[in-house]
Coordinates of C-alpha atoms and ligand atoms in Angstrom, one line a residue:
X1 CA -22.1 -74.7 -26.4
X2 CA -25.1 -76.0 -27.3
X3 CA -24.9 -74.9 -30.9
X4 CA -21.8 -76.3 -30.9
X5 CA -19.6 -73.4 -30.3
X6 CA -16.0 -74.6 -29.3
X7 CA -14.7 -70.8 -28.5
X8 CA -16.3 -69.8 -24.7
X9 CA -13.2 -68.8 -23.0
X10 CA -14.7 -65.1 -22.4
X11 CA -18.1 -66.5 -21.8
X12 CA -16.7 -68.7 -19.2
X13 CA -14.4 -66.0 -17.9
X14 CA -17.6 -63.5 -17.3
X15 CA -19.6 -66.5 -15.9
X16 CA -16.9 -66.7 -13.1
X17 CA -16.8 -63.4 -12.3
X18 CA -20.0 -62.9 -12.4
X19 CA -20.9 -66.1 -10.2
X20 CA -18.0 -64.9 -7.5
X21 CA -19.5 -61.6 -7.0
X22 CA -23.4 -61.4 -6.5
X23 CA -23.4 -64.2 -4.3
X24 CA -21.1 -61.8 -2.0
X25 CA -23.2 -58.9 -2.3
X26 CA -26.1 -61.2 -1.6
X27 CA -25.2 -62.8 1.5
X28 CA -23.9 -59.2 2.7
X29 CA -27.4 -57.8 2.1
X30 CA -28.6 -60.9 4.1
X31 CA -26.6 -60.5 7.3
X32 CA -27.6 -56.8 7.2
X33 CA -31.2 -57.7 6.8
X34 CA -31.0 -60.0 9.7
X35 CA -28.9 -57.5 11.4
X36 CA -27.0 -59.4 14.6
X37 CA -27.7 -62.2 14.2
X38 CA -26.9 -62.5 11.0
X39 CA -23.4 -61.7 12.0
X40 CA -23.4 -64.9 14.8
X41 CA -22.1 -68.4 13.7
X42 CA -25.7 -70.2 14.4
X43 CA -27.3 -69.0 11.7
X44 CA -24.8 -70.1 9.2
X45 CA -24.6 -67.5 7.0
X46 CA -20.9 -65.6 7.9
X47 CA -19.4 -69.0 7.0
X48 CA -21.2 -69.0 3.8
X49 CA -19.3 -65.5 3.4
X50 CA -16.2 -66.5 4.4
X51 CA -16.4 -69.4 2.5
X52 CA -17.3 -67.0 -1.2
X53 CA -14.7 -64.8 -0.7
X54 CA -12.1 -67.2 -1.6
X55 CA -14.1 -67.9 -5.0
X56 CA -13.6 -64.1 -6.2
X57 CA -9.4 -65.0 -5.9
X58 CA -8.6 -68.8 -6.9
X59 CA -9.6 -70.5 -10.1
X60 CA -8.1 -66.9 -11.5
X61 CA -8.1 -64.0 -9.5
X62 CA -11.4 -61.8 -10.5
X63 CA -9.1 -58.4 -11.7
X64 CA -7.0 -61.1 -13.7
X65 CA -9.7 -62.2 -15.3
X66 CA -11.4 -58.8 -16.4
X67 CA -8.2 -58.2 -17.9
X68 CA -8.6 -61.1 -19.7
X69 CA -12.3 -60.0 -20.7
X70 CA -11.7 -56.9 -21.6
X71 CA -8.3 -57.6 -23.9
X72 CA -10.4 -60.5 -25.7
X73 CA -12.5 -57.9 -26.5
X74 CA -10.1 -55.5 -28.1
X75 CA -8.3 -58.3 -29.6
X76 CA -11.6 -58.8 -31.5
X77 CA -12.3 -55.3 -31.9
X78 CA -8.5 -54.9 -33.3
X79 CA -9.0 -57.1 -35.9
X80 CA -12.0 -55.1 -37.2
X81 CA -10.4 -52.2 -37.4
X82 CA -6.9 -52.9 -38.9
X83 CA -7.9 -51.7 -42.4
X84 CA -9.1 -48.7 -40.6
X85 CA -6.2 -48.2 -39.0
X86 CA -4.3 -48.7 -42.2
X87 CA -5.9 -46.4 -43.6
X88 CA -5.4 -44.0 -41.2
X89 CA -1.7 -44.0 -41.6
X90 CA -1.9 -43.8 -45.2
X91 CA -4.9 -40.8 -45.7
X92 CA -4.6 -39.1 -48.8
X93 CA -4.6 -42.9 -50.3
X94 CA -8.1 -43.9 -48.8
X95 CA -10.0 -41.3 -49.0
X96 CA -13.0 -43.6 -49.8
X97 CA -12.6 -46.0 -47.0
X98 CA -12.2 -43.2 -44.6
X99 CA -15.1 -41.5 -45.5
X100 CA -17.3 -44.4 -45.7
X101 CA -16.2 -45.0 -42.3
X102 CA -16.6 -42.1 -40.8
X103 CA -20.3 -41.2 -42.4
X104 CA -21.5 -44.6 -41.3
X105 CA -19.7 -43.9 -37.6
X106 CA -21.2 -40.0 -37.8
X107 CA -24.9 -42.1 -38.3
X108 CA -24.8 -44.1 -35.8
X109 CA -23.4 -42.2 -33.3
X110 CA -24.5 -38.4 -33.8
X111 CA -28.0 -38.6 -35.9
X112 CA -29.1 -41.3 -33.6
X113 CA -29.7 -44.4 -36.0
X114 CA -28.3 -47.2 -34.8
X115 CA -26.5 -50.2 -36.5
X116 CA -29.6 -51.9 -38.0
X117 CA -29.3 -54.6 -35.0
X118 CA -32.1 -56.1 -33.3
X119 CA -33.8 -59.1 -30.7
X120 CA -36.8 -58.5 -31.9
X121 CA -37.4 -62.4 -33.0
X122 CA -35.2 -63.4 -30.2
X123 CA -36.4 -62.3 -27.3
X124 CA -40.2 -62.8 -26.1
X125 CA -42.2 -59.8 -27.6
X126 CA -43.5 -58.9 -23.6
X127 CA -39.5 -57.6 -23.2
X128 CA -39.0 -56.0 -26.6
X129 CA -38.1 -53.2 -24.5
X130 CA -35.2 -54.7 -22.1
X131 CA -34.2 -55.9 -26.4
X132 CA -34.2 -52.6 -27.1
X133 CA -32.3 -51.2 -23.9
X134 CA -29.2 -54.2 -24.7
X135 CA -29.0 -53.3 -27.9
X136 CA -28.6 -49.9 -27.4
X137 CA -25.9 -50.6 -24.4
X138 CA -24.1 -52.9 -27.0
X139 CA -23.7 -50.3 -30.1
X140 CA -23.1 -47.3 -27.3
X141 CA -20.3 -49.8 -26.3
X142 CA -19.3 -51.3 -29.5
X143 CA -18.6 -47.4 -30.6
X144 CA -16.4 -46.6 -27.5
X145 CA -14.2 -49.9 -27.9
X146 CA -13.5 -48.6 -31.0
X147 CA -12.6 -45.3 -30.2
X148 CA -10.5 -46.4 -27.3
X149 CA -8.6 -48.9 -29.3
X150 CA -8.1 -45.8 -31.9
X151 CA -6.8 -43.7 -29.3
X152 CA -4.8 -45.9 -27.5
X153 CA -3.1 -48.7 -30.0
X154 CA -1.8 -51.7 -28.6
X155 CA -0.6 -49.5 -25.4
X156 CA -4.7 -49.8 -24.1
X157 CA -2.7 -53.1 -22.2
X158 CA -1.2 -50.2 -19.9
X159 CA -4.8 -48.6 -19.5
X160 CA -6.4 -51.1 -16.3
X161 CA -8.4 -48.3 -15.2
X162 CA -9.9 -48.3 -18.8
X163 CA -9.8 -52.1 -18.9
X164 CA -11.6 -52.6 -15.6
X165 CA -14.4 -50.6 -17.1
X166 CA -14.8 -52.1 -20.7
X167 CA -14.9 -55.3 -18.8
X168 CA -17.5 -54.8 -16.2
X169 CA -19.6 -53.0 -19.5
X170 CA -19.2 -56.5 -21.3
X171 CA -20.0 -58.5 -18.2
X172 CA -23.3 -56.5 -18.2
X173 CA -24.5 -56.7 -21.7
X174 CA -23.6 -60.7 -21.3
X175 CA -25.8 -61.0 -18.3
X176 CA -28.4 -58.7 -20.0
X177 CA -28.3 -61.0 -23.1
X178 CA -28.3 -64.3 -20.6
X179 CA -31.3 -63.0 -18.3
X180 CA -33.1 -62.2 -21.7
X181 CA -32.9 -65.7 -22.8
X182 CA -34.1 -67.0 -19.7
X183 CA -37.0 -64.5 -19.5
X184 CA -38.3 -65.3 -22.9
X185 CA -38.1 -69.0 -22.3
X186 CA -40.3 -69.0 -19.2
X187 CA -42.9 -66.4 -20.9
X188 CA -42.9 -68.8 -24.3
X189 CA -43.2 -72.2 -22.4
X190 CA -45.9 -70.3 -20.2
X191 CA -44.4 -71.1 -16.6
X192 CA -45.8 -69.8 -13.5
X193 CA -42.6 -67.7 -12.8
X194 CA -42.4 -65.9 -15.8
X195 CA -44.1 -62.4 -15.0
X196 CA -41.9 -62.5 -12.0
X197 CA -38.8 -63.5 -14.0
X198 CA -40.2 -60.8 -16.9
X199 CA -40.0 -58.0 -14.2
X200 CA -36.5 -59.1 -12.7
X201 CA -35.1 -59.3 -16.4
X202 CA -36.6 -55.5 -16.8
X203 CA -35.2 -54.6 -13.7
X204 CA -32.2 -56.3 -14.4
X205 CA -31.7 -54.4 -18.0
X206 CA -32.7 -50.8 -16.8
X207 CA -30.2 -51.3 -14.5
X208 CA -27.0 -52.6 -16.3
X209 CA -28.4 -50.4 -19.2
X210 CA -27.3 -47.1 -17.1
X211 CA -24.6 -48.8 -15.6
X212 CA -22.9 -49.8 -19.2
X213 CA -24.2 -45.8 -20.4
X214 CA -22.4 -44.7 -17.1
X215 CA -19.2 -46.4 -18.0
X216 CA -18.9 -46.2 -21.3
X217 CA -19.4 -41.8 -20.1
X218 CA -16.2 -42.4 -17.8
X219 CA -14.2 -43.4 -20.3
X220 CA -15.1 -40.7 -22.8
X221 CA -14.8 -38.0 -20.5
X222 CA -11.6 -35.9 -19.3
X223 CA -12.6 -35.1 -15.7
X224 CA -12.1 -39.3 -15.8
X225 CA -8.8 -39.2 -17.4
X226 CA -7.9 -37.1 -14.2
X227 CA -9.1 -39.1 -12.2
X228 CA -7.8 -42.3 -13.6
X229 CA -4.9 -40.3 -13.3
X230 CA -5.0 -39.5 -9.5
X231 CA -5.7 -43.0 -8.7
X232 CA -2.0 -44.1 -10.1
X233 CA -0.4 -40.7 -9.0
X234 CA -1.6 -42.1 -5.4
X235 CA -0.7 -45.9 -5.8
X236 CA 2.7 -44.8 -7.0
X237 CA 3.6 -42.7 -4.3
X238 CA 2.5 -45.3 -1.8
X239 CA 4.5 -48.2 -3.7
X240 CA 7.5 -45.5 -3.2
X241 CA 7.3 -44.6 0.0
X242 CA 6.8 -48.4 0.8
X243 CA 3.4 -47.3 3.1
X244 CA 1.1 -44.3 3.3
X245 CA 2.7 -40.9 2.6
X246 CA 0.8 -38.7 4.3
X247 CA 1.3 -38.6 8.6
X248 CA -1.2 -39.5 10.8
X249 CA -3.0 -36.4 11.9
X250 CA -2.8 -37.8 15.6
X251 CA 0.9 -38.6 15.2
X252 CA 0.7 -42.7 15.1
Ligands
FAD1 C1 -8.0 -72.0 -0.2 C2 -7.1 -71.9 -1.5 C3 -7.1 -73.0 -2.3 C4 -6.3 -73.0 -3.5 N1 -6.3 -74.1 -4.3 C5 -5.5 -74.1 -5.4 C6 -5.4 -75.2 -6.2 O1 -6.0 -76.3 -6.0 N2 -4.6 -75.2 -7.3 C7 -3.8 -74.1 -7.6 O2 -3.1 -74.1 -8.6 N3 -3.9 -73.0 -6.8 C8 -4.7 -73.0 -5.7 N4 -4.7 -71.8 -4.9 C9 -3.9 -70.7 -5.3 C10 -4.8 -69.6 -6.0 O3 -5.0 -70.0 -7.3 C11 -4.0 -68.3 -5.9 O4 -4.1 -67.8 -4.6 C12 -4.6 -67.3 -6.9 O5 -4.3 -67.7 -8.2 C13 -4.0 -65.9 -6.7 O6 -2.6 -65.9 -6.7 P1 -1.8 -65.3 -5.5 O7 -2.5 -65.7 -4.2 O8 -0.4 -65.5 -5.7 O9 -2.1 -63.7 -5.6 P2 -1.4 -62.7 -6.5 O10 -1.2 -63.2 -7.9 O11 -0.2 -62.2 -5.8 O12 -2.4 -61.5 -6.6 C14 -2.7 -60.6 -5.5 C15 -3.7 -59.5 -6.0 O13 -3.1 -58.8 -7.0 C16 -4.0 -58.8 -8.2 N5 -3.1 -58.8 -9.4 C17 -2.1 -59.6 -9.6 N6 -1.5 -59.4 -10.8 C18 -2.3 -58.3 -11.3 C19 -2.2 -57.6 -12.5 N7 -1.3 -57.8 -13.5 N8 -3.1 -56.6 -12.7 C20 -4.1 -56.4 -11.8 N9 -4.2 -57.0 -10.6 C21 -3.3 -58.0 -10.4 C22 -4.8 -60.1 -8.0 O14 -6.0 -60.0 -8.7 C23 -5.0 -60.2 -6.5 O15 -6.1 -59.4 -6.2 C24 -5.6 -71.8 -3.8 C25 -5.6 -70.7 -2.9 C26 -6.4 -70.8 -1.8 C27 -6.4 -69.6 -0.8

């Protein structure tokens, strides 16, 4: 915005989510560290609960909204690829873009060079290695968006398991990128927080680092597939049966 970007609907759109649901898991941690009385209305902090659950529904619900994300971010990724897929229709008559695509694909993905991307120059050189770790998240995800919108077409809007994923991937490498840019600030401007900001932002990238690696894993494999699978096997049969199928062992 500053730059004077007009387009931050998905920007905004991860910001919400994002601001909706660490503050939960936050003040849940803090009633469990204060154990009862965490949980008693003196202390304040089950209304502050009560009162941030609401934000992860209104002002678009938080599933709504990585839908949104993560469509964006095919709809992007579509646009890329429509010569590709051309091509792909038409074979024998592309030969050359085909193979240039898949021996730059083949590089990047098999022989382990990347896409030629890089922070270095953006980011503080004290966190050239959290750099590092978003850039590999981002071409490890970059790849499997494109694989999935090649595998699925324009039916990947049937795929929420799939979609819930991609989303929460991109919501990572956004805050990764964010906490980055916060980090380097502090360490150029010397503040007095920034070697505690520059460990939290290389806590904060190890961790969505595995977590995007983790993901973008699920969606590759089959043994998810199945899974995915199971998961709509069960809601159907429940949204049939208008309540839970199987009877109560005790007989209620
Ligand atoms: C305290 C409060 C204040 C409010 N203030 C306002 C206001 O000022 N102005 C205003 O316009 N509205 C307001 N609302 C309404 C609010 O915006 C809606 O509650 C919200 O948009 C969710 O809609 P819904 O309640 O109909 O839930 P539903 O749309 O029925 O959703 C129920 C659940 O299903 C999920 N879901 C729905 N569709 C899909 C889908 N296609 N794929 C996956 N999941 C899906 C949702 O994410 C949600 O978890 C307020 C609500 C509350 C509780």
């Amino acid at each position: 915005m500053d730059s004077g970007a007009s387009e931050f609907q998905i920007e905004a759109a991860i910001s919400k989510i994002f601001a909706s649901g660490q503050p939960w898991n936050v003040t849940d941690e803090c009633i469990q560290v204060m154990g009862g009385m965490g949980f008693m209305k003196d202390a304040g902090v089950e209304r502050i609960m009560r009162d941030l659950r609401i934000f992860r529904i209104f002002e678009g619900t938080n599933d709504i909204l990585r839908l949104f994300v993560a469509l964006n971010g095919f709809q992007n990724a579509g646009n890329h690829l429509k010569n590709l897929q051309k091509a792909l229709k038409n074979p024998l008559g592309n030969v050359g873009l085909l193979t240039g695509e898949i021996t730059k694909r083949a590089k990047r993905y098999e022989s382990g060079l990347g896409t030629g991307l890089s922070l270095s120059g953006s980011v503080h050189p004290e966190l050239a290695h959290s750099g590092d770790l978003a850039v590999k998240a981002l071409e490890h995800f970059g790849g499997t968006v494109e694989e999935l919108l090649l595998k699925h077409g324009k039916k990947i809007i049937d795929e929420q398991f799939v979609l819930k994923r991609v989303a929460d991937s991109a919501i990572d490498l956004y805050t990764m990128v964010v906490v980055l840019s916060r980090a380097s600030r502090s360490l150029s401007q010397g503040l007095t927080s920034a070697q505690l900001e520059k460990i939290m932002c290389e806590t904060w990238c190890v961790e969505a680092h595995d977590r995007i690696m983790q993901n973008v894993k699920d969606l590759k494999s089959s043994s998810s597939r199945k899974l995915f699978n199971n998961l709509r096997d069960v809601s159907t049969s429940l949204v049939e049966n208008g309540g839970v199928v199987a009877p109560h062992p005790l007989g209620f």
